[in-house]
CSV table of C-alpha atoms in Angstrom, one decimal:
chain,number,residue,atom,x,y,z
A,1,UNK,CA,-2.2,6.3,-36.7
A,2,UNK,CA,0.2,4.6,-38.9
A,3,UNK,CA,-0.3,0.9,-40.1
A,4,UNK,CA,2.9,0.1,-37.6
A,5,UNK,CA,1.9,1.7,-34.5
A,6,UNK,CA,-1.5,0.6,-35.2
A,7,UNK,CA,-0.4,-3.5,-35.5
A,8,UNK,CA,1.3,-2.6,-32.2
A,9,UNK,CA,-1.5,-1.0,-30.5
A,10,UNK,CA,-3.3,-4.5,-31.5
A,11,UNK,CA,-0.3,-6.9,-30.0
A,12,UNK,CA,-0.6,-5.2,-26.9
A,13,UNK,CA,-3.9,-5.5,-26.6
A,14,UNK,CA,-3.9,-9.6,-28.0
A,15,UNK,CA,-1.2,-10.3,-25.3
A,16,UNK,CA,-3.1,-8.7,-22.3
A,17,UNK,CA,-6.4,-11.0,-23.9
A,18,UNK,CA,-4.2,-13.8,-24.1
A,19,UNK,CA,-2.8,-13.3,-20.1
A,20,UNK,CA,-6.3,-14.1,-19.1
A,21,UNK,CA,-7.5,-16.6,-21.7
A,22,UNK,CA,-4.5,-18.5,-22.3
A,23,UNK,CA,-4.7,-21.3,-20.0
A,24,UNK,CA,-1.0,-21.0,-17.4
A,25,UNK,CA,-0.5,-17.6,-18.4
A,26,UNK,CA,-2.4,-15.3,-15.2
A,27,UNK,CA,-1.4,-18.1,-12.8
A,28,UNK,CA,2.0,-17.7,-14.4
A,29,UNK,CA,1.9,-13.7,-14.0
A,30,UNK,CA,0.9,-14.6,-10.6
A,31,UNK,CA,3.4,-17.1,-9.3
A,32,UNK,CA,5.8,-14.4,-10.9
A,33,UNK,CA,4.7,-11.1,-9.0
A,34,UNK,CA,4.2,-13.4,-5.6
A,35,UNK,CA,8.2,-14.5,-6.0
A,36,UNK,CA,9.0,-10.8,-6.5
A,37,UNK,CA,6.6,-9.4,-3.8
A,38,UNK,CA,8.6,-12.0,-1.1
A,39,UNK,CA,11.8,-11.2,-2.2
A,40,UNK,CA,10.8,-7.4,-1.0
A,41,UNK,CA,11.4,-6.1,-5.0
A,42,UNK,CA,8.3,-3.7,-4.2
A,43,UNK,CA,8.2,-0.6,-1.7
A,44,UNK,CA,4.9,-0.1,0.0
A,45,UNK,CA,3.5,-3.3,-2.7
A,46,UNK,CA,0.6,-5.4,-2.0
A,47,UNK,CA,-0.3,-9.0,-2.1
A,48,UNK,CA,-3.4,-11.0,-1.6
A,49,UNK,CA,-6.8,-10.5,-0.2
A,50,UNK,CA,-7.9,-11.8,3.2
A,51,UNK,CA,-11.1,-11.7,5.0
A,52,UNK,CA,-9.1,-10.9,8.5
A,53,UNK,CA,-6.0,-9.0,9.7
A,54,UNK,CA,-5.1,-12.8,11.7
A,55,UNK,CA,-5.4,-14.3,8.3
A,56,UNK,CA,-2.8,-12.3,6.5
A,57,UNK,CA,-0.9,-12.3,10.0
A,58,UNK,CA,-0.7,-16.1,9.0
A,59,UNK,CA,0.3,-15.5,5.8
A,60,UNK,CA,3.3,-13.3,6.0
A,61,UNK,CA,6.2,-13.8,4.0
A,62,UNK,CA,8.9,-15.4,5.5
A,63,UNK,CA,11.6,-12.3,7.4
A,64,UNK,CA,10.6,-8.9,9.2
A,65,UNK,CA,7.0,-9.0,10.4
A,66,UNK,CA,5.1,-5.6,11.2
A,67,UNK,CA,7.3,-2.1,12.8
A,68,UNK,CA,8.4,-3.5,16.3
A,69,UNK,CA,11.9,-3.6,15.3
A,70,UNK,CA,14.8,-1.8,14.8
A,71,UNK,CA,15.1,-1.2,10.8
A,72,UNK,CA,12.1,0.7,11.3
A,73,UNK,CA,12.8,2.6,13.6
A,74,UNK,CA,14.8,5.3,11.3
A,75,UNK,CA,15.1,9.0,13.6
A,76,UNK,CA,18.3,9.7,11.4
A,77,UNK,CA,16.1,10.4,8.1
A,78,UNK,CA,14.6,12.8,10.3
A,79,UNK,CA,17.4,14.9,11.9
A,80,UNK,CA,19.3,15.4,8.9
A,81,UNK,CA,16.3,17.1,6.7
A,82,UNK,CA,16.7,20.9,6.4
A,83,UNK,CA,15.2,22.1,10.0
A,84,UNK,CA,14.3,18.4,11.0
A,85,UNK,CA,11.7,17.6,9.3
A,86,UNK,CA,9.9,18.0,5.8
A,87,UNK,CA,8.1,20.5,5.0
A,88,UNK,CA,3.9,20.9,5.7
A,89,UNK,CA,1.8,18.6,2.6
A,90,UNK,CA,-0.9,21.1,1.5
A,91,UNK,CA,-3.3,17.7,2.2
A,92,UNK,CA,-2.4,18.1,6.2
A,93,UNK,CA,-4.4,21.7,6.2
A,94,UNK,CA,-7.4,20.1,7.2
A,95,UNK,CA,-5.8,18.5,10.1
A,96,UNK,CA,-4.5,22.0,11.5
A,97,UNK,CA,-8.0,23.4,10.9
A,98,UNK,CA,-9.7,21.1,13.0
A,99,UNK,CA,-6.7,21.1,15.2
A,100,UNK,CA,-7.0,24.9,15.5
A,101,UNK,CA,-10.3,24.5,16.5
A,102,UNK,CA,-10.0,22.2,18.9
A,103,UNK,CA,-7.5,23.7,20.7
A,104,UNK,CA,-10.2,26.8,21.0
A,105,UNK,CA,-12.8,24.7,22.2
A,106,UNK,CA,-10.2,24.2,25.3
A,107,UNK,CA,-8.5,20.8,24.4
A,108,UNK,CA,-5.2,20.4,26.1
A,109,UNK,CA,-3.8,16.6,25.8
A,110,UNK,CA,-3.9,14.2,22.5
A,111,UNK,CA,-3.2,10.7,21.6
A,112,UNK,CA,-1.1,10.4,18.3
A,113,UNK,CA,-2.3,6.9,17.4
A,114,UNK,CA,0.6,4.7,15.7
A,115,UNK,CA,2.3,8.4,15.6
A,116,UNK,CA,5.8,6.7,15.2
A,117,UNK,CA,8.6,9.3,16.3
A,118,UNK,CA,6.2,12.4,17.1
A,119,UNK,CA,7.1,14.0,13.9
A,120,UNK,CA,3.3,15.3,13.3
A,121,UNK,CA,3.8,17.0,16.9
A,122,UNK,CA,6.5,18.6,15.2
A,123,UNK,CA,5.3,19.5,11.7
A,124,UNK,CA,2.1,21.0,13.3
A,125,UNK,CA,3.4,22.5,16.0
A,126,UNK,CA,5.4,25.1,13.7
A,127,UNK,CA,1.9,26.4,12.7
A,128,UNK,CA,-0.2,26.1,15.7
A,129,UNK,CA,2.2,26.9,18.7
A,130,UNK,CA,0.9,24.7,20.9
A,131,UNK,CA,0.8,26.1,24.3
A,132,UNK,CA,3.2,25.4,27.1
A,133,UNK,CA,0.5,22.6,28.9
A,134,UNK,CA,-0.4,21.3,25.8
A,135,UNK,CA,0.3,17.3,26.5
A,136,UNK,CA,1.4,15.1,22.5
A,137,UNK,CA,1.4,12.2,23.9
A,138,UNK,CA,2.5,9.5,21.1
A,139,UNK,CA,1.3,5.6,21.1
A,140,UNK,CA,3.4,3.2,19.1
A,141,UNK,CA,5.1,-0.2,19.6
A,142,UNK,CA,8.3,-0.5,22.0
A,143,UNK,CA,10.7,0.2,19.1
A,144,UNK,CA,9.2,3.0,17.7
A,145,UNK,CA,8.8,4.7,20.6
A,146,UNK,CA,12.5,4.5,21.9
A,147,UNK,CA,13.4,5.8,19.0
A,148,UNK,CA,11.2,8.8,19.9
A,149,UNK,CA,12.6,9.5,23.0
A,150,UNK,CA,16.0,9.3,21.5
A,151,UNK,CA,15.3,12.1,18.9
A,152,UNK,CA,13.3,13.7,21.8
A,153,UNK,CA,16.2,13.7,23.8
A,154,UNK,CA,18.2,15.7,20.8
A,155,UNK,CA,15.3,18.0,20.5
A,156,UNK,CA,13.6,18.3,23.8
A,157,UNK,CA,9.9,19.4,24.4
A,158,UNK,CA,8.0,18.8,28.0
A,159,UNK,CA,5.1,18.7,25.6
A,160,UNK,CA,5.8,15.5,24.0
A,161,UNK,CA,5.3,11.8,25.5
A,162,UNK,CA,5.6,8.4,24.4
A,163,UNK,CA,3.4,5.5,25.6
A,164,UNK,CA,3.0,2.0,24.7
A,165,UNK,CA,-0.1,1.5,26.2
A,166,UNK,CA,-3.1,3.0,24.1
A,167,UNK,CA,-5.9,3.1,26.9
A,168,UNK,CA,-3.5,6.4,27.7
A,169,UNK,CA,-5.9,7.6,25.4
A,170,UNK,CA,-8.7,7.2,27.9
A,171,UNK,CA,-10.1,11.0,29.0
A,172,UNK,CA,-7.9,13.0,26.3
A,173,UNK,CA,-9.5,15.6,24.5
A,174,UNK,CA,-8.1,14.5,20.9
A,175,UNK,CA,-7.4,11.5,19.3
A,176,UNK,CA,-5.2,11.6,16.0
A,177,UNK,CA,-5.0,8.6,13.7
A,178,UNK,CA,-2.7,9.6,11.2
A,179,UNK,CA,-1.7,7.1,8.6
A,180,UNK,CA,-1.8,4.3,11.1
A,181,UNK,CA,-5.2,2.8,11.1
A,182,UNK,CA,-4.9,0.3,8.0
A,183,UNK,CA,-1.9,-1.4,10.0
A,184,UNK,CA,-4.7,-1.9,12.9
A,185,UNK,CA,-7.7,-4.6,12.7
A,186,UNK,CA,-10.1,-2.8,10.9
A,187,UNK,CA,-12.3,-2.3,14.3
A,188,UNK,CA,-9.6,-1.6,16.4
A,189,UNK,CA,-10.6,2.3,16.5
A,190,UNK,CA,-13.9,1.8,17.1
A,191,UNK,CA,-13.2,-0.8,20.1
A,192,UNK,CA,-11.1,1.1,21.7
A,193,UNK,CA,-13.2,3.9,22.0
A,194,UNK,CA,-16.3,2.0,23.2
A,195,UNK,CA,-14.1,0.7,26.0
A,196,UNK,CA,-13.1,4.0,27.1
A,197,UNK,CA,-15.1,5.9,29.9
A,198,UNK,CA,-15.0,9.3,29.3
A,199,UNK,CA,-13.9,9.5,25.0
A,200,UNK,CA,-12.1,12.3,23.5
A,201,UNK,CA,-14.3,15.2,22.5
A,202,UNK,CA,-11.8,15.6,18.9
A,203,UNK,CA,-11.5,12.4,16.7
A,204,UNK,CA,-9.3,13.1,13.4
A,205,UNK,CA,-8.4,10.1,10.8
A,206,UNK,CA,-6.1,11.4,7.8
A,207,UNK,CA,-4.4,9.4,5.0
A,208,UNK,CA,-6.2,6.1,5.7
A,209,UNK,CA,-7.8,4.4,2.8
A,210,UNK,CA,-11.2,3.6,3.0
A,211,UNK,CA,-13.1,1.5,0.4
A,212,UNK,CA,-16.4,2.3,-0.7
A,213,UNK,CA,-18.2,-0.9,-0.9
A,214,UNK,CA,-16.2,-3.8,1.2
A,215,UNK,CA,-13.5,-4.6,4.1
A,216,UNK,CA,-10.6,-6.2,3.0
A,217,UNK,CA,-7.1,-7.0,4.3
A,218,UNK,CA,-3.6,-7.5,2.2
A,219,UNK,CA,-0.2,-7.6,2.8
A,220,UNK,CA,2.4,-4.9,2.3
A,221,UNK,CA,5.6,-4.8,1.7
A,222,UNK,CA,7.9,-2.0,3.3
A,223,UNK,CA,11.5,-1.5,2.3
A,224,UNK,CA,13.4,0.2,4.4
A,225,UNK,CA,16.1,2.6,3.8
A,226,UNK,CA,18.8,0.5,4.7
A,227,UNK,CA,17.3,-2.3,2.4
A,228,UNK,CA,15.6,-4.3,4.8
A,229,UNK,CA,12.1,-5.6,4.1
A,230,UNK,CA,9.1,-6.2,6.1
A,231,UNK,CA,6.0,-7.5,6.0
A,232,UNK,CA,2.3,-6.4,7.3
A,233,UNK,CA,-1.1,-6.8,7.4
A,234,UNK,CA,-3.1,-3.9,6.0
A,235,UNK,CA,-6.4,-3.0,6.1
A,236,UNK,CA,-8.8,-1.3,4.2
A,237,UNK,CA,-12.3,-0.6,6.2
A,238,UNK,CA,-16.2,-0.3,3.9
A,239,UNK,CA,-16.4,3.7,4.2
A,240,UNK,CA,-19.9,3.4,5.2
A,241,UNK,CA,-19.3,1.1,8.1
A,242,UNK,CA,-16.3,2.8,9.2
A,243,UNK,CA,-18.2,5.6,9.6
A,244,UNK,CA,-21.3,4.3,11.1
A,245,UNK,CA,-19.2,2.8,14.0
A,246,UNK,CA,-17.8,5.9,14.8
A,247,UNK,CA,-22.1,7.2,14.6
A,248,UNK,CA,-23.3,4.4,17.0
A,249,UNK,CA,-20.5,5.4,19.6
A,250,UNK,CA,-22.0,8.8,20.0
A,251,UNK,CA,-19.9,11.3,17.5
A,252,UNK,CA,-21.1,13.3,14.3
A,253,UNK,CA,-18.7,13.1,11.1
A,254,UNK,CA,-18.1,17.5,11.0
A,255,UNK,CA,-16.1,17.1,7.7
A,256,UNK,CA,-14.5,14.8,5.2
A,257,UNK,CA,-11.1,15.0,2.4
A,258,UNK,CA,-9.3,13.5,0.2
A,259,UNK,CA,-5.7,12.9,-0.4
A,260,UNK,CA,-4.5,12.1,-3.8
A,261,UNK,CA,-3.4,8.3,-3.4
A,262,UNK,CA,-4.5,5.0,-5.2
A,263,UNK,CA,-4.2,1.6,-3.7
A,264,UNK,CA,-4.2,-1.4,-5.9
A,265,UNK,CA,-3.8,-5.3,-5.7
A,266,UNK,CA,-2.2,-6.4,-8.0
A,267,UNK,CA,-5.1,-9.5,-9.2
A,268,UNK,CA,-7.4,-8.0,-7.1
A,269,UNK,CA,-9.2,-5.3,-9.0
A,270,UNK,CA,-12.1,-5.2,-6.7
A,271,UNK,CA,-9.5,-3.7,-4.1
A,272,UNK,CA,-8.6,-0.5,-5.8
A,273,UNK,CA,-9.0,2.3,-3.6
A,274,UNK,CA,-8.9,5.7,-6.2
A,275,UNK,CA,-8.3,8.0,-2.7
A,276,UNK,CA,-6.9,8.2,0.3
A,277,UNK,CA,-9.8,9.6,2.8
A,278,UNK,CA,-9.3,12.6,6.1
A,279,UNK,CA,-12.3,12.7,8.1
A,280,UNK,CA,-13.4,14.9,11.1
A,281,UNK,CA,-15.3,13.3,14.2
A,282,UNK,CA,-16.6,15.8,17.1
A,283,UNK,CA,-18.6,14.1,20.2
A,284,UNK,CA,-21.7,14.7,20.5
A,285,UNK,CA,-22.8,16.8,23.1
């Protein structure tokens, strides 16, 4: 190392000492990233810790609040992608496996929890054929779902439904929860399920992160693509407990993955998530 990249080796590290032991400086940082963070500078960015999903409701930035709106309600980003939609992430695999197998074990109808426009229905139904009384039947917000039937309408399929009522779920064979739980309380799974009187047999969770010590809840940012920004809650479950809910309510965790994503809060290192979990639930018999 040369004597010059060697004296800047040691600023940098004398100016990241100093950002925590000069007295202004992280508040400084802070106050800095929070003005940035509400002025939507940051896609999918996160701010603050909170011990409850009402809390960070409460503390949302002022301007868009949550996906029941319009802006994010973007079918066009869909329809004018080579065939539709993108093509299959190697990470979704395990979700066709356990898909596969479900459908041999005889299930029929599935709820597609927070499954926006029923673009998973799609995706997986290139590989899996679904058969002709298969029943997709997609939960979201009033927006969302609209949108939906719209692209529905351009692309029709008797095996696709929308509902904005999620006890729809009650009786169905599979539940998906793909991507949608950390914008959900972080028991909102588990109650729902406990409340229903017959559950599904098939419970898969993919790309939802899941902390291995502690719950948490922080706010996100979401730009989108026509520049508007809004703002969420979003929550991060204790592995362990996540799991053991899903135990106590009578299921057995089959199988487990990982997709290659990090969440981080920025000034909140005890946050950081290193991957993004997939896990496989299956009723006890």
């Amino acid at each position: 190392m040369t004597v010059m990249a060697a004296w800047k080796q040691n600023l940098r590290l004398a100016a990241r000492t100093a950002s925590v032991s000069w007295p202004g400086i992280a508040q400084l940082r802070q106050r800095l990233y929070q003005a940035r963070f509400r002025a939507g500078r940051y896609h999918c960015g996160n701010s603050g810790r909170y011990d409850s999903f009402q809390a960070a409701e409460r503390a949302l930035p002022a301007g868009l609040a949550g996906f029941d709106h319009t802006a994010m309600a973007d079918i066009d980003h869909y329809t004018t992608m080579a065939g539709g939609f993108e093509p299959m992430p190697a990470t979704e695999y395990p979700v066709l496996l356990w898909l596969r197998g479900a459908l041999d074990d005889g299930a029929r109808t599935l709820l597609d929890l927070g499954g926006y426009v029923g673009h998973a229905f799609r995706q997986y139904d290139r590989y899996l054929a679904f058969p002709d009384e298969f029943r997709w039947t997609v939960f979201d917000l009033p927006h969302i779902t609209q949108a939906g039937q719209a692209l529905s309408a351009r692309h029709p399929t008797p095996r696709l439904r929308f509902t904005n009522t999620v006890d729809d779920g009650c009786g169905m064979d599979i539940l998906l929860a793909a991507g949608s739980l950390q914008y959900l309380p972080e028991n909102y799974l588990h109650e729902r399920l406990n409340a229903w009187r017959k559950r599904p047999r098939h419970v898969i969770v993919q790309r939802t992160p899941l902390h291995m010590r502690q719950s948490f809840v922080t706010i996100q940012s979401v730009i989108t693509r026509t520049g508007q920004v809004s703002f969420c809650p979003y929550s991060v479950a204790a592995r362990a407990r996540f799991i053991d809910g899903l135990l106590v309510l009578g299921y057995e965790l089959v199988d487990s993955w990982e997709k290659a994503r990090r969440l981080d809060v920025p000034f909140h290192p005890e946050c950081h998530v290193e991957t993004y979990s997939g896990l496989y639930f299956r009723l006890r018999s």
